[in-house]
């Protein structure tokens, strides 16, 4: 009986507590809704103001930017704008639309405003957006004067910040960048291949890329798989020793496939036989593709075998190579189509012949 | 204390705990979504750099299942062809349409039969033929026997060349850069196996050649309420789960998946209605149970626009279908619940889905019944009843308000000065009638799932106003 009474009293007190709490909850919810709504109104008003300000800003600065392109601006008469970040945003937009020497006037306009301290502040701030904005500006400026800031930014833990700094370095001095930071590229696994590829595609010196490939010789298979793809963006890559060292020392199929992507030189044709018979389909696929690329007619028997491979992709690439090899006429391919006994091989060859427009 | 009183007060405490749990989860999701959006906006400044292709972009196959889509299919494909992405193919799967869908495609894109070496990796209904466009070599059509959306997607997967595929509804409207944006998570993290994006409502917007050219508010109340609902669902309901790697839904209207993972787990299940959610939940289950590292990602950008139903009948049928999809997805993957390797999905998201989304409508209905009973038995005063209702409604309005604020501070898609007022109004009005109707449809969906009613493509009445114009 006593237990029941104790239960009832706990029960009653908790209910009373909840009853007292509910109005307070409602009050605070209502207050929060009103406050947030007011914030929404403020945000909206601010936005209207910012849009108006931006419009005025554009009207004021666009003619100056245009005049700077032709070096027709009296720099001494131009003052640093109060809304500097807005200015920088507009400047970045405008500058990336022009290339080469056309940028000189625009850069002079910016330098005239003593931006070094602003760049320091922005890159050292905790705001990722500001850091990136400053780095985009430094990419366009491409001056070694700011190298120390790029050195700081490349060490950022944020991959977007550090890779943007790397891009700015490459734009500024590719040789110095790859001499000092090839190891950083290998180390930073958080840098995306696509962004690296975009940066690498701007490098035109063989010497620079060779510096990077030397660093790759010591990289592990995981990094190699990632970075060989990036290297393949550089179409002129022709470091025969590097490729030889890779195909001799490495066994990982993904590394081998990556190295094969770099083979444009016919000196590698003899090594294709082993690749065409490799256990891993990824290597066989790449071998089939490479035979077509190097135009090695000696390998027609290998390709005939590969179009009956167990992997769809190997069959497809082999059929593609067969159709593009020099000296393979439509008649020869039609004969081959009759000869192939394997159903899958026949299907894929027929498909690729239609794709290549050899039959309708 | 009478036994009625004990029952009534026990139920009251249960509901207090239930709503406390629900609202705390919402607050947590809100917080994580807000942090996520601001982080995302910080790096969006990188879009200022001119875009160049590195040739390392991952090629994507766009899969467009179509069933009786003669009204919009040509325009959809034309708009997909204009997507800003370096390498993609479009595969339209005609699921035995009874209208002119196939004929229109063949004629408009100058299609010819193609001897595709079709890989039968996922079992589907019979494929009658594959066609390729002579004008656009990256456009193909698969003509197959009717088997449903999931079956069509599986046939599309069998025909894809590329490592990623993107499922797109035939009536989805994308932005030119939608594909480029939704692919980004795959570049940033190699363990990403699926990525989704925010879907917005296209009603009221100006659409030209398959693209949204001017964003505006819908003209009637029902789509406006859905607009607020979508804001809440996508900005919080999805983005909030991403940091926990526990996102369980990627919209079937626009989502990208790693093909090999999907093939490994058996593709889409053709006996489900909510094939999009089921696939994502199954991906979680298999990856977790096998202990493989993975991430399912989501971007907050508005990347896809869809026409919302404007009448109650269509809306009801859509919501019933969604609820059935949810029930199927959870019941088919129940082994993930509290699985030792289940992680945040098995221990937080899955129980949340079961308690608040699956059986939640029943609990809410029972709550309303008990409130009425308490009032009738004189255990509850008018004031107390109003208070309970007000707290529930107030919290709903609060969540919507935060979603509107987040939208204002980030993407700011709805530009007219009075739009926030309209959205706020809708956030309040939806609590009177709309929420209750939604609960009713969800209960109906759960019951239909329970009693195994027949599935269908679940068409809703679309006006396709831009097409008619």
PDB file of C-alpha atoms in Angstrom, chain A residues 63 69 71 160 168 173 179 183 213 218 266 274:
ATOM      1  CA  UNK A  63      35.505  51.195 -66.343  1.00  0.00           C
ATOM      2  CA  UNK A  69      43.786  46.517 -69.545  1.00  0.00           C
ATOM      3  CA  UNK A  71      47.371  50.830 -69.254  1.00  0.00           C
ATOM      4  CA  UNK A 160      40.832  23.237 -50.513  1.00  0.00           C
ATOM      5  CA  UNK A 168      49.067  29.555 -57.127  1.00  0.00           C
ATOM      6  CA  UNK A 173      57.067  29.473 -60.623  1.00  0.00           C
ATOM      7  CA  UNK A 179      61.703  21.387 -56.719  1.00  0.00           C
ATOM      8  CA  UNK A 183      57.053  15.559 -51.929  1.00  0.00           C
ATOM      9  CA  UNK A 213      58.496  11.764 -61.628  1.00  0.00           C
ATOM     10  CA  UNK A 218      60.011   6.313 -54.160  1.00  0.00           C
ATOM     11  CA  UNK A 266      56.888   2.664 -79.633  1.00  0.00           C
ATOM     12  CA  UNK A 274      53.402 -10.020 -71.205  1.00  0.00           C
TER      13      UNK A 274
END
